[in-house]
Amino acid sequence: MPEDITSGDGNVPVDIDISVEAGNWPDEASLTR
C-alpha cells in the first residue's frame, strides 16, 4: 500500500508504519532520531 508511505509525515518508511499498525514499535529513538 503506497498510502502507508505518506501515512505519517511522509518521512516514515512503510516498514515502520506497518510495525506501528501491528503494535510492534521498534526503537523510535534509533529510527526517527
C-alpha positions as a LaTeX table, in Angstrom:
\begin{tabular}{lrrr}
\hline
Residue & $x$ (\AA) & $y$ (\AA) & $z$ (\AA) \\
\hline
Met1 & 0.00 & 0.00 & 0.00 \\
Pro2 & 1.73 & 3.17 & $-1.22$ \\
Glu3 & $-0.60$ & 5.18 & 1.01 \\
Asp4 & 1.20 & 3.87 & 4.09 \\
Ile5 & 4.39 & 5.58 & 2.94 \\
Thr6 & 2.90 & 9.02 & 3.49 \\
Ser7 & 0.58 & 7.89 & 6.26 \\
Gly8 & 2.57 & 9.90 & 8.79 \\
Asp9 & 4.61 & 12.99 & 7.99 \\
Gly10 & 5.76 & 11.49 & 4.71 \\
Asn11 & 9.13 & 10.73 & 6.25 \\
Val12 & 8.03 & 7.48 & 7.85 \\
Pro13 & 9.13 & 4.37 & 5.92 \\
Val14 & 6.49 & 1.75 & 5.12 \\
Asp15 & 8.17 & $-0.84$ & 7.33 \\
Ile16 & 7.89 & 1.36 & 10.40 \\
Asp17 & 4.32 & 2.31 & 9.58 \\
Ile18 & 3.36 & $-1.35$ & 9.31 \\
Ser19 & 5.11 & $-2.08$ & 12.61 \\
Val20 & 3.08 & 0.66 & 14.27 \\
Glu21 & $-0.16$ & $-0.79$ & 12.98 \\
Ala22 & 0.92 & $-4.21$ & 14.21 \\
Gly23 & 1.67 & $-2.72$ & 17.60 \\
Asn24 & 5.36 & $-3.60$ & 17.35 \\
Trp25 & 7.02 & $-0.19$ & 17.63 \\
Pro26 & 10.78 & $-0.60$ & 17.19 \\
Asp27 & 13.25 & 1.81 & 18.80 \\
Glu28 & 11.79 & 5.05 & 17.58 \\
Ala29 & 14.85 & 6.78 & 19.04 \\
Ser30 & 17.05 & 4.76 & 16.68 \\
Leu31 & 14.79 & 5.13 & 13.66 \\
Thr32 & 13.48 & 8.67 & 13.88 \\
Arg33 & 16.29 & 10.30 & 15.82 \\
\hline
\end{tabular}
